[in-house]
mmCIF file of C-alpha atoms and ligand atoms in Angstrom:
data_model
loop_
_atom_site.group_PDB
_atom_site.id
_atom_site.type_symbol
_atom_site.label_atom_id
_atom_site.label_comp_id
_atom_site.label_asym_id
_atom_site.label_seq_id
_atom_site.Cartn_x
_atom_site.Cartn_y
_atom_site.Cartn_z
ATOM 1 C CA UNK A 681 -31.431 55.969 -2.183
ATOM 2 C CA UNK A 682 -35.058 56.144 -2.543
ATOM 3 C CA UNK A 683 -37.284 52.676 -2.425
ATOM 4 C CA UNK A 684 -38.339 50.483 -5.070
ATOM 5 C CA UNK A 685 -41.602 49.390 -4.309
ATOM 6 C CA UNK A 686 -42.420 47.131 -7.475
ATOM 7 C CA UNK A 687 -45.580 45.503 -8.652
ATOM 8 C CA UNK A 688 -45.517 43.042 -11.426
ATOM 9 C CA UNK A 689 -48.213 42.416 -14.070
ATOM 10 C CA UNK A 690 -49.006 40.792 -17.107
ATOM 11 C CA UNK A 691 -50.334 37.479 -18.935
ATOM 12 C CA UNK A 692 -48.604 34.105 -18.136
ATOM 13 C CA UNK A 693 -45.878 33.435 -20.164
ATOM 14 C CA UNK A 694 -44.819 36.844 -21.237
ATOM 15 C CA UNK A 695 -41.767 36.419 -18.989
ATOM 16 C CA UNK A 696 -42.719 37.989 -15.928
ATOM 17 C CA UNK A 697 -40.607 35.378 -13.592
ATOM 18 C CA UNK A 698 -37.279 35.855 -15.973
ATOM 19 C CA UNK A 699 -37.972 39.386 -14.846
ATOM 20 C CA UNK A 700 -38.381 39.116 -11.653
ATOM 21 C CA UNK A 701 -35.631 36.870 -11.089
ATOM 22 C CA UNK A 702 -33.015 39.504 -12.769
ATOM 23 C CA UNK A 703 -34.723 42.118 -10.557
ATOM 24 C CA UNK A 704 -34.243 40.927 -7.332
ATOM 25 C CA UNK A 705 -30.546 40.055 -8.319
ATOM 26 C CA UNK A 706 -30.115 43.416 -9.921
ATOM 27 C CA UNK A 707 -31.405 45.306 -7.233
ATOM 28 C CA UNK A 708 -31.233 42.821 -3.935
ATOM 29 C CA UNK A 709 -35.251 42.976 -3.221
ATOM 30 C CA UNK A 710 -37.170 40.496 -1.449
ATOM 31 C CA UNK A 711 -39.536 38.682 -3.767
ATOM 32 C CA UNK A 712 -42.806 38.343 -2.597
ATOM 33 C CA UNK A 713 -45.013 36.000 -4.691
ATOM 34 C CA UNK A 714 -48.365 35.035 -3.118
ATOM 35 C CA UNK A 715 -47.890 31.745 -3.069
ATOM 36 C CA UNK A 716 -44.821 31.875 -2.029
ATOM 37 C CA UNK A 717 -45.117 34.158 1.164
ATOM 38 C CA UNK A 718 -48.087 32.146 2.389
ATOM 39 C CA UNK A 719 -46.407 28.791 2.324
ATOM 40 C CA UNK A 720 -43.556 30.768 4.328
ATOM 41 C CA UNK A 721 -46.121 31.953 6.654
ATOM 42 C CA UNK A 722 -47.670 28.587 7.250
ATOM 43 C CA UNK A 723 -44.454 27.001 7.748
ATOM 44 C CA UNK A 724 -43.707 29.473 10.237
ATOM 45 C CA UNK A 725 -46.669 28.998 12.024
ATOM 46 C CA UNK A 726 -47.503 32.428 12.210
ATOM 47 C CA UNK A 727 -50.926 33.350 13.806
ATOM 48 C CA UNK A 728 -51.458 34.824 9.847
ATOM 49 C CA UNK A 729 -50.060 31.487 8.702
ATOM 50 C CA UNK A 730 -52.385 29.280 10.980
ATOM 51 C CA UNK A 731 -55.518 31.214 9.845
ATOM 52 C CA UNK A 732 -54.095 30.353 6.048
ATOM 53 C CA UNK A 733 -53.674 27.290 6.257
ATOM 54 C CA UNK A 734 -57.366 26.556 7.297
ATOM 55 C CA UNK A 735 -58.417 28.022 4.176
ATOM 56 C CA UNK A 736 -55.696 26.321 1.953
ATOM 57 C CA UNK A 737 -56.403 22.765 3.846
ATOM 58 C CA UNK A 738 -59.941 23.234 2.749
ATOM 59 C CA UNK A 739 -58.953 24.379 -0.930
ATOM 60 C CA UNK A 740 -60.413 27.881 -0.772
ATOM 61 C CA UNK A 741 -59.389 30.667 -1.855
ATOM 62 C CA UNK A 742 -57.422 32.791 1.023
ATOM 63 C CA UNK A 743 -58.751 35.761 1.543
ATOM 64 C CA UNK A 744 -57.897 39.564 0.210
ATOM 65 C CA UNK A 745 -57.217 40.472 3.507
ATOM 66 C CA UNK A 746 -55.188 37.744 4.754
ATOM 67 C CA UNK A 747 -52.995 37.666 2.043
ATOM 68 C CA UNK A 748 -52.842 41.622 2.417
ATOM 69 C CA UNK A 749 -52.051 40.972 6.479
ATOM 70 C CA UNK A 750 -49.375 38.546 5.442
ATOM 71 C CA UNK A 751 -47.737 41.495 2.959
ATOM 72 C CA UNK A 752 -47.991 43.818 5.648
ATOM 73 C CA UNK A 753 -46.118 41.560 8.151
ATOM 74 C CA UNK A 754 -43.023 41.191 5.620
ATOM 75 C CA UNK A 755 -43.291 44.880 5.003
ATOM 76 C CA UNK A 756 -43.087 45.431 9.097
ATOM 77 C CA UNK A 757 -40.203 42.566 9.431
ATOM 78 C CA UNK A 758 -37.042 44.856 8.036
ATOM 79 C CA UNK A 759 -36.173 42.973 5.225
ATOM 80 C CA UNK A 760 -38.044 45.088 2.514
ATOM 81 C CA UNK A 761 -37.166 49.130 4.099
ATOM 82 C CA UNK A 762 -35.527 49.178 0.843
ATOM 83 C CA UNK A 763 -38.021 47.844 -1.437
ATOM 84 C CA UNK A 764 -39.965 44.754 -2.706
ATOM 85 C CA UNK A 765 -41.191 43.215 -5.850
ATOM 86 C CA UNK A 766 -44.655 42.006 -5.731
ATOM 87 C CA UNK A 767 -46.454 38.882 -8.006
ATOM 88 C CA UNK A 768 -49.694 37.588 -8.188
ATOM 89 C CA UNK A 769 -51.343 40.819 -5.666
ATOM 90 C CA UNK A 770 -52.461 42.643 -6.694
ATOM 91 C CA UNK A 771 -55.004 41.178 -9.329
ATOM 92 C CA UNK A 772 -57.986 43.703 -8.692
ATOM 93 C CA UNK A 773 -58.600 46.561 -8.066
ATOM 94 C CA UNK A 774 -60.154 45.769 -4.644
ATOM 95 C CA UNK A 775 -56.842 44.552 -3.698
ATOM 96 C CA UNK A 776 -54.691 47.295 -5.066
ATOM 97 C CA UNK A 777 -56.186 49.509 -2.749
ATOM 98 C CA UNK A 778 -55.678 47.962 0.259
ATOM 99 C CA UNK A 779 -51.967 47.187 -0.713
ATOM 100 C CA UNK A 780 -52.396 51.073 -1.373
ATOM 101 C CA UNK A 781 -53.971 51.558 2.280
ATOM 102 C CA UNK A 782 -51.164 49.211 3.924
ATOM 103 C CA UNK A 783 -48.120 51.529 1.989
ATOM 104 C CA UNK A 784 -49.541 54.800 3.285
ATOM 105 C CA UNK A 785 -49.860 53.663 6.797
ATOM 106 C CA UNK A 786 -46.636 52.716 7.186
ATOM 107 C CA UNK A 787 -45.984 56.641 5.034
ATOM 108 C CA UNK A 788 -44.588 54.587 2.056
ATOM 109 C CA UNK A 789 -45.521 54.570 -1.959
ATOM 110 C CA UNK A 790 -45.746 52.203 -4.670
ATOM 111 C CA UNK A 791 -42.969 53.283 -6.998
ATOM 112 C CA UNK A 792 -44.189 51.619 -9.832
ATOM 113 C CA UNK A 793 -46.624 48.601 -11.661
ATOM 114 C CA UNK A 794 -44.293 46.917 -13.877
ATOM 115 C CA UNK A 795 -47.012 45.647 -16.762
ATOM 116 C CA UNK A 796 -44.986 42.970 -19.147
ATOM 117 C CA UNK A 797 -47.099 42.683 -21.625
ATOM 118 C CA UNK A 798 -47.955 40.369 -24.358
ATOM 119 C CA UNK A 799 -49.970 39.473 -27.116
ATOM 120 C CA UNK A 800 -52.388 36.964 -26.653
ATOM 121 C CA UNK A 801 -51.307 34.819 -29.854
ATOM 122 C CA UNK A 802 -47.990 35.422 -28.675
ATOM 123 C CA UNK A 803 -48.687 33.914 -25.371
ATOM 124 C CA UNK A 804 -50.415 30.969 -26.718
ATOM 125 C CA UNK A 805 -47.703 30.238 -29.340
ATOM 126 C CA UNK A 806 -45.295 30.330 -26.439
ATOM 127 C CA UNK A 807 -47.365 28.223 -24.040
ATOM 128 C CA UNK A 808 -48.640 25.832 -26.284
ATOM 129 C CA UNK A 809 -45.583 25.039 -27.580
ATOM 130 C CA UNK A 810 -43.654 24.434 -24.261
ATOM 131 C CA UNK A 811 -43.037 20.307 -23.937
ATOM 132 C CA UNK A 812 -42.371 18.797 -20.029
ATOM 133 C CA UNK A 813 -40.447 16.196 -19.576
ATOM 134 C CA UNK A 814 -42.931 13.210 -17.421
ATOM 135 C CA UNK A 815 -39.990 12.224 -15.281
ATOM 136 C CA UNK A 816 -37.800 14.936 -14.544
ATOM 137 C CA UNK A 817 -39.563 18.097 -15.065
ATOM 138 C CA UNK A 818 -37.099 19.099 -17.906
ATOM 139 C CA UNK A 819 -38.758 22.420 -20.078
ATOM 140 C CA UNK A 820 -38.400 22.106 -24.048
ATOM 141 C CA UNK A 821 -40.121 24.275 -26.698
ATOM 142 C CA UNK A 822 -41.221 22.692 -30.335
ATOM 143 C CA UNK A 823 -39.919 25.879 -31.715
ATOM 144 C CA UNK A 824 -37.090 27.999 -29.884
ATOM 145 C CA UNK A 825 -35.461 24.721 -27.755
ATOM 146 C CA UNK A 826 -36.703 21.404 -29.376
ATOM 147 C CA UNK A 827 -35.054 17.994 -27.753
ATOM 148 C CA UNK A 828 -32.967 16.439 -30.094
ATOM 149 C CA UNK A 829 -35.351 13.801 -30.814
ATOM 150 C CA UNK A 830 -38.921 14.724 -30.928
ATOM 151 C CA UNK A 831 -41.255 14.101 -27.727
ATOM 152 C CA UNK A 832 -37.676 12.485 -26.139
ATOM 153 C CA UNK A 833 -36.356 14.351 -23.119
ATOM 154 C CA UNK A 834 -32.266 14.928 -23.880
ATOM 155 C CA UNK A 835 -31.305 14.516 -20.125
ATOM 156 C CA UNK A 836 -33.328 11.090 -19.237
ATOM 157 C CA UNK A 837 -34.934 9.792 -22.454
ATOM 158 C CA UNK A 838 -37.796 10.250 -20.933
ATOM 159 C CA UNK A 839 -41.368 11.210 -23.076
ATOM 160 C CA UNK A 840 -42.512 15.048 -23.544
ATOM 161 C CA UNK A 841 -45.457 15.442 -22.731
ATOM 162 C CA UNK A 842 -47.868 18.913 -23.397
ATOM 163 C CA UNK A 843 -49.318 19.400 -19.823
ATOM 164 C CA UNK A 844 -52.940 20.679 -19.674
ATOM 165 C CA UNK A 845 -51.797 24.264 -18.012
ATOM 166 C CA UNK A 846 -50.326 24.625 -21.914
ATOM 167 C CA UNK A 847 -53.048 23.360 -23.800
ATOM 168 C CA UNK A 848 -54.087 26.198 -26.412
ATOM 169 C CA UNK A 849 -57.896 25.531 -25.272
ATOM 170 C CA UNK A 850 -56.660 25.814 -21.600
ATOM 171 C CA UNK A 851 -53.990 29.217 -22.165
ATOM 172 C CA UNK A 852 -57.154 31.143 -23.907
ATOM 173 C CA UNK A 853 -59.228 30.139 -21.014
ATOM 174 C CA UNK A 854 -56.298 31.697 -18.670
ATOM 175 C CA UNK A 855 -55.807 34.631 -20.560
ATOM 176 C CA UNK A 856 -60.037 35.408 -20.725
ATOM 177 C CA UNK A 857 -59.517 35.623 -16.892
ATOM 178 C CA UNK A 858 -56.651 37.610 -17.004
ATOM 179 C CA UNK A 859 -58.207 40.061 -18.914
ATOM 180 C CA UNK A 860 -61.064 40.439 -17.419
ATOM 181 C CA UNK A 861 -59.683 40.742 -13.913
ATOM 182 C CA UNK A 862 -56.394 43.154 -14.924
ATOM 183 C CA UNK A 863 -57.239 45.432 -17.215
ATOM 184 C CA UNK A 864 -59.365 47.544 -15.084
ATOM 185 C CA UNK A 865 -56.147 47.080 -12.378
ATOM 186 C CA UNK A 866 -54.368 48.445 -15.628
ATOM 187 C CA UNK A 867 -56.130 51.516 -16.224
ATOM 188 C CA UNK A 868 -55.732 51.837 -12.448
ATOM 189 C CA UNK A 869 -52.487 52.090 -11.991
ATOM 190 C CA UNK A 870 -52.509 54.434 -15.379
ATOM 191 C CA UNK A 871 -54.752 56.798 -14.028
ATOM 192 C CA UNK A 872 -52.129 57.173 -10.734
ATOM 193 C CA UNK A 873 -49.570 57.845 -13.075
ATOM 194 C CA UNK A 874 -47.648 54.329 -11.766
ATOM 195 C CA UNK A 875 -47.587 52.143 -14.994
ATOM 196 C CA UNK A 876 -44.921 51.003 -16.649
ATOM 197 C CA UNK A 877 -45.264 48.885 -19.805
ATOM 198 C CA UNK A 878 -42.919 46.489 -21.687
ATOM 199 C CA UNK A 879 -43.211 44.434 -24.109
ATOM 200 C CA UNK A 880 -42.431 40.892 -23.246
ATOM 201 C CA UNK A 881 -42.566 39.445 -26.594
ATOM 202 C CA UNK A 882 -38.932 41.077 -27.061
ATOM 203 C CA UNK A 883 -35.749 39.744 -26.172
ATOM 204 C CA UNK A 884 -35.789 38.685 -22.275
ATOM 205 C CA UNK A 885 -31.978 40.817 -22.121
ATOM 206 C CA UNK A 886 -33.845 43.624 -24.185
ATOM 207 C CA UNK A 887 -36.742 43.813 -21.901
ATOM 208 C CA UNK A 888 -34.545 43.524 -18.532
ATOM 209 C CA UNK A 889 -31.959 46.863 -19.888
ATOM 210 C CA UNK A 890 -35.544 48.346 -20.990
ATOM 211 C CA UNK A 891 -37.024 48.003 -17.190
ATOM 212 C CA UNK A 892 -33.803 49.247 -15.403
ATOM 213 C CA UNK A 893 -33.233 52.323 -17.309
ATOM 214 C CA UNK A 894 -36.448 53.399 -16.395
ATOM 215 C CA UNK A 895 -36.543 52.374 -12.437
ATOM 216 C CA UNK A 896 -33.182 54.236 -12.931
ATOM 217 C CA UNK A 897 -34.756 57.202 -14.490
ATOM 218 C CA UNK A 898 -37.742 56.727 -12.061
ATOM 219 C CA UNK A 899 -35.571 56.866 -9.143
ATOM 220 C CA UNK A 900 -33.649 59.879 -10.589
ATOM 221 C CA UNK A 901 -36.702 61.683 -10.746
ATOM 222 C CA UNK A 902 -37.618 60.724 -7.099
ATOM 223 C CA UNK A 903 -34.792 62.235 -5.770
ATOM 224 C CA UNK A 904 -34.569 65.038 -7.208
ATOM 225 C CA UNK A 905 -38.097 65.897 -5.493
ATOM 226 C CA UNK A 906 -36.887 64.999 -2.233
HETATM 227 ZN ZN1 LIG B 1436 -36.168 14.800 -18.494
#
């Protein structure tokens, strides 16, 4: 079997963690979110996570390269020879090419960006309508999975509130970012021949057969070369 070396992109809330959580259950992958892998490695107490944790003690912003040194160290540990799935790096195009540099030292290739895309009105509808319970954390939507009373949590009675993350003001403000940091990283990964685009404003099941029968075609492909 060849590898799966995944990449996930795309605005928040077009469904990219539904994804990626049928993903690595579909196809056994570690899961390698930034955040994520660099709380591991601090916890660890890696020399990487020590160096890490300076910068995240001090709220900056950890490095490119660190967080590129901590990928490579998961990539040298075993537990992805078979593939990975990537979120969050990379973001630009600085850092696609040294997650490019680390692959090819270590004679291994990206199989594929998976973009899961979504309109921006689309996003904010879906963001801005998301409700949080103040207690418990419980997720409604106004429109697709209202409480039964309004602004009343079902499971503690406690009050919805819209957290600022959702705000409309606050989503646009997120997706100007996005856009101006991944689209180039877009085109990127087009001109290598390595994107793959879905739509996330389809139906989650819909987008998840749409992404396997191409990793399955992908893969196809791949071995047949080999
Ligand atoms: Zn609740």
């Amino acid at each position: 079997m060849s590898e799966l070396n995944l990449v996930l992109l795309g605005p928040p809330g077009a469904g990219k963690g539904t994804q990626a959580e049928r993903l690595v259950e579909d196809f056994g992958l570690p899961y390698y979110s930034t955040g994520i892998i660099l709380r591991e490695a601090v916890a660890n107490g890696s020399e990487l996570g020590k160096q890490a944790k300076q910068y995240m003690d001090n709220g900056e912003l950890v490095p490119d390269e660190l967080i590129n040194n901590v990928i490579a160290e998961r990539l040298d540990s075993g537990e992805a020879d078979d593939g990975f799935l990537l979120d969050g790096f990379p973001r630009t195009i600085g850092q696609a090419e040294m997650l490019e540099t680390t692959l090819e030292g270590r004679g291994r290739d990206l199989t594929a960006a998976l973009l899961i895309d979504a309109p921006d009105d689309e996003v904010v509808r879906r963001l801005s309508g998301r409700r949080t319970c103040a207690k418990g954390g419980h997720v409604y939507h106004v429109e697709s999975d209202p409480p039964k009373n309004d602004g009343v949590c079902d499971q503690d009675g406690s009050r919805l509130i819209q957290r600022d993350d959702d705000k409309p003001e606050t989503v646009r403000k997120r997706l100007s970012v996005y856009h101006e940091q991944t689209a180039p990283l877009i085109d990127w990964y087009e001109g290598r021949g390595k994107l793959m685009r879905f739509e996330g404003a389809r139906p989650p099941d819909e987008v998840h057969d749409r992404i396997r029968a191409k990793l399955a075609a992908k893969r196809f492909e791949d071995e047949d070369e080999q």
